[in-house]
GROMACS .gro file of C-alpha atoms in nm:
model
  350
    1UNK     CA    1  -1.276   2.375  -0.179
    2UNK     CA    2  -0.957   2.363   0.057
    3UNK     CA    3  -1.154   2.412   0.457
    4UNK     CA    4  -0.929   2.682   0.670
    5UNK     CA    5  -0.804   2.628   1.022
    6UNK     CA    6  -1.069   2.728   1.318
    7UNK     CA    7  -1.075   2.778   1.675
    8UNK     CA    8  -1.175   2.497   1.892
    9UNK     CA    9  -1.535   2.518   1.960
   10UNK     CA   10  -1.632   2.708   2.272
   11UNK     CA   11  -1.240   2.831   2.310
   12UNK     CA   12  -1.093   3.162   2.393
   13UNK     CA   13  -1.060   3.392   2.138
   14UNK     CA   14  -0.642   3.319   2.138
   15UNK     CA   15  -0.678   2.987   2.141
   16UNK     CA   16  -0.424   2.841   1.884
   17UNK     CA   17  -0.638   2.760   1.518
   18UNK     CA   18  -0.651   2.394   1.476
   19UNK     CA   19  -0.700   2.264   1.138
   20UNK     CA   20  -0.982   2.120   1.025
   21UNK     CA   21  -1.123   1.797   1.081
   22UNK     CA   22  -0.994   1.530   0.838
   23UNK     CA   23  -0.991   1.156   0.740
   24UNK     CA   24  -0.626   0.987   0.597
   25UNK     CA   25  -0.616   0.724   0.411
   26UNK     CA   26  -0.267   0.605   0.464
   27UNK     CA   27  -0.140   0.312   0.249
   28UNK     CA   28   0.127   0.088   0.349
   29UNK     CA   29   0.330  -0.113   0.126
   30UNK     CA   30   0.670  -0.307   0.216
   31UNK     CA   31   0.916  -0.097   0.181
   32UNK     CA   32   1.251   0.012  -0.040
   33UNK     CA   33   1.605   0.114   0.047
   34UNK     CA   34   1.724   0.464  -0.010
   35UNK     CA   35   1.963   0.334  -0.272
   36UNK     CA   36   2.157   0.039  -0.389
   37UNK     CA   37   2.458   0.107  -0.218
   38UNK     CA   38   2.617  -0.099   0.046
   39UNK     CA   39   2.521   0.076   0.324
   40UNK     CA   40   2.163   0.164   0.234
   41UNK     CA   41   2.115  -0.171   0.127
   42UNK     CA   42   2.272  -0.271   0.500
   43UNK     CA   43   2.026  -0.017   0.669
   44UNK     CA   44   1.717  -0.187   0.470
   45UNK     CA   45   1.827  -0.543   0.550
   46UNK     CA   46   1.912  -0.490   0.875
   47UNK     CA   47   1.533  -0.315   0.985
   48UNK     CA   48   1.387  -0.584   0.773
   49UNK     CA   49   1.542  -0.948   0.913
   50UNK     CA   50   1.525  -0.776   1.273
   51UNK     CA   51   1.153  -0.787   1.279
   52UNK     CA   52   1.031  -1.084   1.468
   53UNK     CA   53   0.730  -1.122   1.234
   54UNK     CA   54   0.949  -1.225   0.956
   55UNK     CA   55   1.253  -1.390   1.127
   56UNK     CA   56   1.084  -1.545   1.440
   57UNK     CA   57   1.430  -1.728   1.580
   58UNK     CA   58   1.511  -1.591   1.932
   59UNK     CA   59   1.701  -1.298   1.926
   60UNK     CA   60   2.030  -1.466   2.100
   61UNK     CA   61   2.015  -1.734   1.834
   62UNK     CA   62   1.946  -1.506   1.519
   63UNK     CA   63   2.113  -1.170   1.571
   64UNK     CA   64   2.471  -1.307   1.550
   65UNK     CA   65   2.399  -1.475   1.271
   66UNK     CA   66   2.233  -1.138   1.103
   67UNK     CA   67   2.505  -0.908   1.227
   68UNK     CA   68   2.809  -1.094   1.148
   69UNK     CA   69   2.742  -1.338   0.822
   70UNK     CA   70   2.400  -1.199   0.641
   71UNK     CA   71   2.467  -0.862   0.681
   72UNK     CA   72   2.828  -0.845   0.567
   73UNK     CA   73   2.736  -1.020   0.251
   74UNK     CA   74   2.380  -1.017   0.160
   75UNK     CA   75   2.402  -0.614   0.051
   76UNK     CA   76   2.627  -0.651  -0.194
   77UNK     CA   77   2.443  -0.926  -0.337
   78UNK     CA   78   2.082  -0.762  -0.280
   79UNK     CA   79   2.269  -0.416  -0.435
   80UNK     CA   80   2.340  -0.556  -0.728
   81UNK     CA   81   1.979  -0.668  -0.803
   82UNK     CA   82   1.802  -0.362  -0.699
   83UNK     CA   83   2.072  -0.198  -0.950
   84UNK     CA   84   1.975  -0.383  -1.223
   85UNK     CA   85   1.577  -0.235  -1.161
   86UNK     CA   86   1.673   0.058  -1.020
   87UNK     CA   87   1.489   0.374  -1.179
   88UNK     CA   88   1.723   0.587  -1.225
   89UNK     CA   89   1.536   0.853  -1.399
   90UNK     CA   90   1.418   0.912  -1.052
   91UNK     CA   91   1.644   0.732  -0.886
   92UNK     CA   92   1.450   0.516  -0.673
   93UNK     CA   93   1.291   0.172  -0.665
   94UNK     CA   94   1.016   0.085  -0.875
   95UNK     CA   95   0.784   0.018  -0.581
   96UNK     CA   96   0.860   0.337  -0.487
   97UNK     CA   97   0.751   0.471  -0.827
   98UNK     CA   98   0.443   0.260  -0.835
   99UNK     CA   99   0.341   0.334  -0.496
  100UNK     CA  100   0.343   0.660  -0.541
  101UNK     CA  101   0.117   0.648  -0.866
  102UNK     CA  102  -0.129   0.430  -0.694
  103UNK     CA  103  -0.157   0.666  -0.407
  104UNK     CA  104  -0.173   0.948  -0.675
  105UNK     CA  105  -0.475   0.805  -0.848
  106UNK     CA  106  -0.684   0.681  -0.502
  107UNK     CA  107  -0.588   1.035  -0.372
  108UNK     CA  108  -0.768   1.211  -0.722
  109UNK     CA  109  -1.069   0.950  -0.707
  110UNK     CA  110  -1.130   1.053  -0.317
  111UNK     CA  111  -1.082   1.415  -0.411
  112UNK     CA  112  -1.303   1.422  -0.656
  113UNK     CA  113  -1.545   1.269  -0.423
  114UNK     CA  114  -1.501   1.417  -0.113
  115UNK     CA  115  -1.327   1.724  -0.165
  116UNK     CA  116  -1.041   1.812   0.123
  117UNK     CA  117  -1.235   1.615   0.366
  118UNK     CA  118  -1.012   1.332   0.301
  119UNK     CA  119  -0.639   1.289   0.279
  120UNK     CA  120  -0.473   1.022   0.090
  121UNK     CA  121  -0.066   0.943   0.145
  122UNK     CA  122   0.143   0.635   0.182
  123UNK     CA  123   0.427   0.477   0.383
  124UNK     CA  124   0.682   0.223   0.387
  125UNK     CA  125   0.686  -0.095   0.642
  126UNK     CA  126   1.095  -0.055   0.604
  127UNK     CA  127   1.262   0.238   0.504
  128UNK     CA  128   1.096   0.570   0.375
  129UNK     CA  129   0.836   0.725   0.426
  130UNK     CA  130   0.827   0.562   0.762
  131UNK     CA  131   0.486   0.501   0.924
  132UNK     CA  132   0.566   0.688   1.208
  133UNK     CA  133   0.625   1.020   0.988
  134UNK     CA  134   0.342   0.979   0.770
  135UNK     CA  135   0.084   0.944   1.072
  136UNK     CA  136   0.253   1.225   1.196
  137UNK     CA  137   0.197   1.424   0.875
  138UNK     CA  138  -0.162   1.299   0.894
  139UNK     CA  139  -0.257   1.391   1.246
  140UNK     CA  140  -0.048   1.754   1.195
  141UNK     CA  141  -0.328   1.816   0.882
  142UNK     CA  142  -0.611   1.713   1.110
  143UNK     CA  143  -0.692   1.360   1.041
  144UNK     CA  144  -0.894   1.290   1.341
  145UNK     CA  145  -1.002   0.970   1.188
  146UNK     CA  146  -0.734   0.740   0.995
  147UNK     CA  147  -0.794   0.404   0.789
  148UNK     CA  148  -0.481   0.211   0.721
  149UNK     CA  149  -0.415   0.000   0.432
  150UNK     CA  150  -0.144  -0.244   0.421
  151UNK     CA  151  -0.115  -0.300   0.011
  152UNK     CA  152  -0.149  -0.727   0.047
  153UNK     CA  153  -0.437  -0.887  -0.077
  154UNK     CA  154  -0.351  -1.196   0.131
  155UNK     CA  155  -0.342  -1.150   0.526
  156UNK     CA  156   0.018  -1.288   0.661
  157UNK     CA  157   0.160  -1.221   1.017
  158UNK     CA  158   0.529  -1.106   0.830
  159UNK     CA  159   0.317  -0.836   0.561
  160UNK     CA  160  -0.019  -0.722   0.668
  161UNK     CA  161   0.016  -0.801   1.066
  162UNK     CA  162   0.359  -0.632   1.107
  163UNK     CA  163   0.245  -0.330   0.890
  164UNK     CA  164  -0.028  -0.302   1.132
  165UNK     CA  165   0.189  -0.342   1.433
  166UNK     CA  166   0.430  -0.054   1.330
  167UNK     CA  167   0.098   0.124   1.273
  168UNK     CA  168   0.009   0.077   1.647
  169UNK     CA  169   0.352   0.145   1.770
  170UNK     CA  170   0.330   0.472   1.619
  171UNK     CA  171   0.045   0.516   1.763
  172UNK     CA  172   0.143   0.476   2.105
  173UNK     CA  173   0.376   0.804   2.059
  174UNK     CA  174   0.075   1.026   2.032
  175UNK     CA  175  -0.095   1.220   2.296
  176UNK     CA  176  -0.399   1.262   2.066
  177UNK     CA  177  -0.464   0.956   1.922
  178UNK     CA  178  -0.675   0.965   1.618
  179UNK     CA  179  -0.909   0.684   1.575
  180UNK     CA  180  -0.828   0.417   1.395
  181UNK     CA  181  -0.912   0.129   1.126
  182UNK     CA  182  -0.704  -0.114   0.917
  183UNK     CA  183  -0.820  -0.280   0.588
  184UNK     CA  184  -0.879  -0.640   0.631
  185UNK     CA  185  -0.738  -0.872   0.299
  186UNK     CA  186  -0.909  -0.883  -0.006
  187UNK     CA  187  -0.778  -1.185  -0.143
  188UNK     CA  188  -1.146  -1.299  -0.299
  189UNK     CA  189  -1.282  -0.960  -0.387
  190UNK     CA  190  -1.434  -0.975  -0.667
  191UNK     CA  191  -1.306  -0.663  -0.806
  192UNK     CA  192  -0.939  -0.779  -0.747
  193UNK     CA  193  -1.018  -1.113  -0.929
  194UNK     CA  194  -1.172  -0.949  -1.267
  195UNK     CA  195  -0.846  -0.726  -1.215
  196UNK     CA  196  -0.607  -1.018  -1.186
  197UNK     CA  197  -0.774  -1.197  -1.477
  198UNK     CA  198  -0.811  -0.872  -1.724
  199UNK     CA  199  -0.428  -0.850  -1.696
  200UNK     CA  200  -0.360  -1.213  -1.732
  201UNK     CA  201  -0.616  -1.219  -2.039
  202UNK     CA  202  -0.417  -0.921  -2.221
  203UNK     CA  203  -0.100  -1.087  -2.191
  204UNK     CA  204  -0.194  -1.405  -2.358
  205UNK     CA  205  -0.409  -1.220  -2.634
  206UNK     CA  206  -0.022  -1.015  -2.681
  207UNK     CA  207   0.140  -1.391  -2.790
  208UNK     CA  208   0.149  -1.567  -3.063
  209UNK     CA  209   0.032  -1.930  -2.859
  210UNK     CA  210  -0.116  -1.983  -2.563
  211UNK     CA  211   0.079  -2.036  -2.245
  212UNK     CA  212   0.078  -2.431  -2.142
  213UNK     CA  213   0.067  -2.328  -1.779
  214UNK     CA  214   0.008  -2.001  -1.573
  215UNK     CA  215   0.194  -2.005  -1.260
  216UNK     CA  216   0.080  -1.825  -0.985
  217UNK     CA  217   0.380  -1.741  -0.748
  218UNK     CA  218   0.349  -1.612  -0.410
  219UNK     CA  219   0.609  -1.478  -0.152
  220UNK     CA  220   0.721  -1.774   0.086
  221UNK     CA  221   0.673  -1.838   0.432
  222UNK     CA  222   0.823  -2.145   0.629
  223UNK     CA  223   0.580  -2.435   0.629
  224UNK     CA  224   0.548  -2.417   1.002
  225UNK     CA  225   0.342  -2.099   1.020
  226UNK     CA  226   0.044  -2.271   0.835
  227UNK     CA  227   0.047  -2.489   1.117
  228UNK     CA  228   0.080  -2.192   1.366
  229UNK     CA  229  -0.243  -2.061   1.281
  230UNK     CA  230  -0.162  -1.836   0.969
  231UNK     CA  231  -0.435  -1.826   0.661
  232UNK     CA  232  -0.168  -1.687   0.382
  233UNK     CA  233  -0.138  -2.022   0.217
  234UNK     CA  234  -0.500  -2.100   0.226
  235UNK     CA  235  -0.607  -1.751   0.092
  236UNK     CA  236  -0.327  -1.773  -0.172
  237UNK     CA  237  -0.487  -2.127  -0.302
  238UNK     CA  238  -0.810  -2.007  -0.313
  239UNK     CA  239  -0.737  -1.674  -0.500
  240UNK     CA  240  -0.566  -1.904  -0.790
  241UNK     CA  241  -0.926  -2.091  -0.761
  242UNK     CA  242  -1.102  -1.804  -0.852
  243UNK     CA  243  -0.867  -1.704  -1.079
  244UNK     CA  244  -0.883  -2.007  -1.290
  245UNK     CA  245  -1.265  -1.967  -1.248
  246UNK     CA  246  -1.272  -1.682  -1.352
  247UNK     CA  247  -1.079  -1.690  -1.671
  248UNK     CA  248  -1.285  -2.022  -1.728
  249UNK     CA  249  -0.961  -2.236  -1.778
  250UNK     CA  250  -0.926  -2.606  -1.662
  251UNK     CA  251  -0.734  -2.654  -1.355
  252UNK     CA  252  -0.417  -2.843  -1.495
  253UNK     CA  253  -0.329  -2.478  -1.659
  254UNK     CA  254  -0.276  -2.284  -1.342
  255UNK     CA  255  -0.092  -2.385  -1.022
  256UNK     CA  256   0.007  -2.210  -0.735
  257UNK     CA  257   0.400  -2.185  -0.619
  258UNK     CA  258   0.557  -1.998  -0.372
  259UNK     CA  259   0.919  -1.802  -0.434
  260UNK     CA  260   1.173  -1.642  -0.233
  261UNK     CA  261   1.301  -1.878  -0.013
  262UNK     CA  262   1.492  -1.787   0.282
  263UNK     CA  263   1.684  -2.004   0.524
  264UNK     CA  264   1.759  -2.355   0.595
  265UNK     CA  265   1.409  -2.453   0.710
  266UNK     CA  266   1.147  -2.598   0.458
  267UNK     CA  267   0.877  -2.334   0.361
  268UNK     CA  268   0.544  -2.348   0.169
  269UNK     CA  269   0.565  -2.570  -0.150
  270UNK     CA  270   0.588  -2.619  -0.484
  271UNK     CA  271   0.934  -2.370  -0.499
  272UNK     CA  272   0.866  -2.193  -0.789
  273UNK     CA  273   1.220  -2.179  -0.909
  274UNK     CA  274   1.232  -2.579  -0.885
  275UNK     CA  275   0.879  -2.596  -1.029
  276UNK     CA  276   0.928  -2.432  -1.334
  277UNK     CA  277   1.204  -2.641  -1.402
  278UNK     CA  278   0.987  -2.905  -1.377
  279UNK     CA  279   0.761  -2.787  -1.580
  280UNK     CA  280   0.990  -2.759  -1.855
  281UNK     CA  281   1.129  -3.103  -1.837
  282UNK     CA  282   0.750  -3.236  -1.846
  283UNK     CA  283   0.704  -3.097  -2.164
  284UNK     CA  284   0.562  -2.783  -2.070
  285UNK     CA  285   0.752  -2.527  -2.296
  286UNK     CA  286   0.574  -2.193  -2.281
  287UNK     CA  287   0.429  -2.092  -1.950
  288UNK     CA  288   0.315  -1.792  -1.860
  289UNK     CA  289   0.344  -1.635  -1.472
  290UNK     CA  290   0.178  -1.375  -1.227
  291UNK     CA  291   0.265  -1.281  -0.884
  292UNK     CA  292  -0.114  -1.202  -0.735
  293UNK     CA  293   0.058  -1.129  -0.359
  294UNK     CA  294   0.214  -0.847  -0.467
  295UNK     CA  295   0.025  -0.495  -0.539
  296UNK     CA  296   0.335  -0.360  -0.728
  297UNK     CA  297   0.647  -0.483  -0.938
  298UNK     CA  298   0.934  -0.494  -0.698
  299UNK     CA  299   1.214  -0.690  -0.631
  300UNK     CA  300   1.038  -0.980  -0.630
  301UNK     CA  301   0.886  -1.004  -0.916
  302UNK     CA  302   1.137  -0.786  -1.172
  303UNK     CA  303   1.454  -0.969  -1.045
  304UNK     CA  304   1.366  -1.284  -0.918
  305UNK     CA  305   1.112  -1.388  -1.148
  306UNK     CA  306   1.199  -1.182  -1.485
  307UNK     CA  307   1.540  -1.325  -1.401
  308UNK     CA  308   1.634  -1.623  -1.178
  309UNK     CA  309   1.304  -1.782  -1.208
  310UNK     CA  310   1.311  -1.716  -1.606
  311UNK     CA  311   1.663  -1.869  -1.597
  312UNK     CA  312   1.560  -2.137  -1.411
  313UNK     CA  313   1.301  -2.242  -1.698
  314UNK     CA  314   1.531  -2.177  -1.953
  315UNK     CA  315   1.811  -2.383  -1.879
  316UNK     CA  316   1.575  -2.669  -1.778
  317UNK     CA  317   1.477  -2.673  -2.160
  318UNK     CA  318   1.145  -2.408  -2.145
  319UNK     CA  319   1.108  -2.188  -2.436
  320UNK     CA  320   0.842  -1.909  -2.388
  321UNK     CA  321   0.871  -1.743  -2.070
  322UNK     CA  322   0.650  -1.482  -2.007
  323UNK     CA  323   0.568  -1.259  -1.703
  324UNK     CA  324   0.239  -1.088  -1.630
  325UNK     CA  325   0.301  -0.773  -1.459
  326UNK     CA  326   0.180  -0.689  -1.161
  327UNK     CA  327  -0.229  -0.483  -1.197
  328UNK     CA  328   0.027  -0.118  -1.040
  329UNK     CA  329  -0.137   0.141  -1.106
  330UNK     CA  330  -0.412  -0.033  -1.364
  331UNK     CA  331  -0.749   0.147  -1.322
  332UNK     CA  332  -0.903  -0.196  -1.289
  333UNK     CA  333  -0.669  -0.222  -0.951
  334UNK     CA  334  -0.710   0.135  -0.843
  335UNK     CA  335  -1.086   0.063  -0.899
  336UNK     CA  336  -1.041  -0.261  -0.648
  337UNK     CA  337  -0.870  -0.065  -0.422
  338UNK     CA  338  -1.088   0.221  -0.410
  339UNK     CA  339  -1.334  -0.045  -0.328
  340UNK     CA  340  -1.189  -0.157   0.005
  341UNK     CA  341  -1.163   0.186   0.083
  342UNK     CA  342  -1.525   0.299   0.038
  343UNK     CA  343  -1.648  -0.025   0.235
  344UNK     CA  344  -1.368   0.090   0.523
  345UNK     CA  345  -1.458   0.436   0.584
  346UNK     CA  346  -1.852   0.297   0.618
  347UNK     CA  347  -1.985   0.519   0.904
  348UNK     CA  348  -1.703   0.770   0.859
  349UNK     CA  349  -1.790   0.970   0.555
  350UNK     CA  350  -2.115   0.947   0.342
   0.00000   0.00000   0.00000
């Protein structure tokens, strides 16, 4: 049943209706560009490498650098690949696509539950939907109370801590601020685990052998940060540990590597690119691989593993490549998610 606007208690008869009292659940993942063009791609790039939680250099030292050399090349590079996994049926990114099917099924599970007491959208880090927008939207359809949910199931300061800061900076716009929580990571929920190893499971029962290795590959971050105090690679090694335990496999048949490599500084090793290379030239000829950082296929994982990493392997002498998607819109994730979500809104709504 859909609740109508009311007058604020104990106001005047013409007091303006307000709508009713709410909860959002907004979900955040990274982000998309409009389009694969030159300037959108630009646009994306540009918001992205600015942010100080991914490129940390001092802004005297990097922007020059960004604005004259990265940014006059890298889009035409980075437009060709999102091109090449563009959907162009609805001519967006795939994220974009998968995003919005995720937030479609949490939104129907909470419905179902709950009724119009809570609303369910999501936003982009980069790009569109902005956060800013979508609280906006939120607090406009009176969500008095809002839990955000940055989409990555291990905590790092340049994914889950800069989602949340763009949260709080939109924040700071509002004369009314609703109040607020934000989803810790889930990186050993058990619910994510079973997902993760139900989708890794149905691959391998799909071949005709079984994979020598899985790799695990996670987005990079330099080397220094675990030294700087951030858990990502810790919480990435131990969800391959549970993982592996969970699919009851011996630990020489999964490892964990780290892709996407950006810079001339080292950053969290084994490379995957260089380690399934390796892995091919030890002998190791049909490997399968997962990407358990990310909660949707993106560019990541469709273009630089189904392609450069698979390349990689290939030309190093590897003969079954296969990639595990990533658990999208799977009602085994949804189900994890929906999880986090019920624990998070404790207190909030029975």
């Amino acid at each position: 049943m859909t609740a109508t606007p009311t007058h604020a208690a104990h106001a005047p008869e013409d007091h303006p209706t307000l709508p009713p009292a709410r909860i959002g659940v907004l979900l955040a993942n990274l982000g998309t560009p409009d389009n694969h063009d030159y300037w959108s791609m630009r646009r994306y790039l540009n918001e992205f490498l600015s942010d100080k939680r991914v490129i940390d250099y001092p802004a005297w030292k990097w922007q020059p650098v960004l604005q004259g050399i990265v940014l006059t090349r890298r889009p035409f590079a980075s437009g060709a690949a999102y091109r090449s996994i563009w959907n162009t049926e609805a001519d967006e990114s795939p994220l974009m696509t998968i995003t919005r099917a995720q937030t479609d099924k949490i939104a129907t599970a909470l419905n179902n539950r709950h009724g119009d007491a809570v609303r369910v959208d999501y936003c982009m880090r980069y790009g569109n939907p902005s956060v800013k927008s979508k609280l906006r939207e939120m607090i406009d359809a009176g969500c008095q109370k809002i839990l955000f949910f940055p989409l990555y199931p291990q905590y790092a300061g340049a994914t889950t801590a800069t989602a949340n800061d763009q949260f709080f900076r939109a924040l700071m716009d509002e004369k009314w601020q609703p109040a607020t929580r934000t989803v810790p990571p889930y990186f050993d929920d058990p619910l994510y685990v079973e997902a993760l190893a139900g989708s890794v499971t149905r691959a391998c029962a799909g071949l005709d052998h079984d994979p020598d290795v899985l790799v695990c590959s996670y987005h990079g971050l330099p080397a220094r940060y675990l030294t700087e105090g951030d858990p990502y690679h810790c919480q990435c090694q131990k969800t391959t540990r549970l993982l592996r335990e969970k699919l009851g496999w011996d630990s020489n048949r999964i490892i964990t590597t780290f892709q996407s490599r950006f810079g001339p500084e080292d950053w969290l090793q084994p490379y995957t690119v260089e380690e399934v290379a390796r892995l091919a030239k030890a002998g190791k000829k049909r490997i399968a691989i997962c990407a358990p950082a990310f909660s949707a296929d993106c560019i990541e994982t469709l273009e630089e593993i189904n392609e450069e990493i698979r390349d990689s392997f290939v030309e190093a002498g590897g003969e079954s490549f296969t990639y595990i998607p990533c658990l999208n819109d799977d009602d085994a994730h949804i189900a994890a998610l929906l999880r986090q979500i019920d624990r998070n809104l404790a207190g909030w709504i029975d």
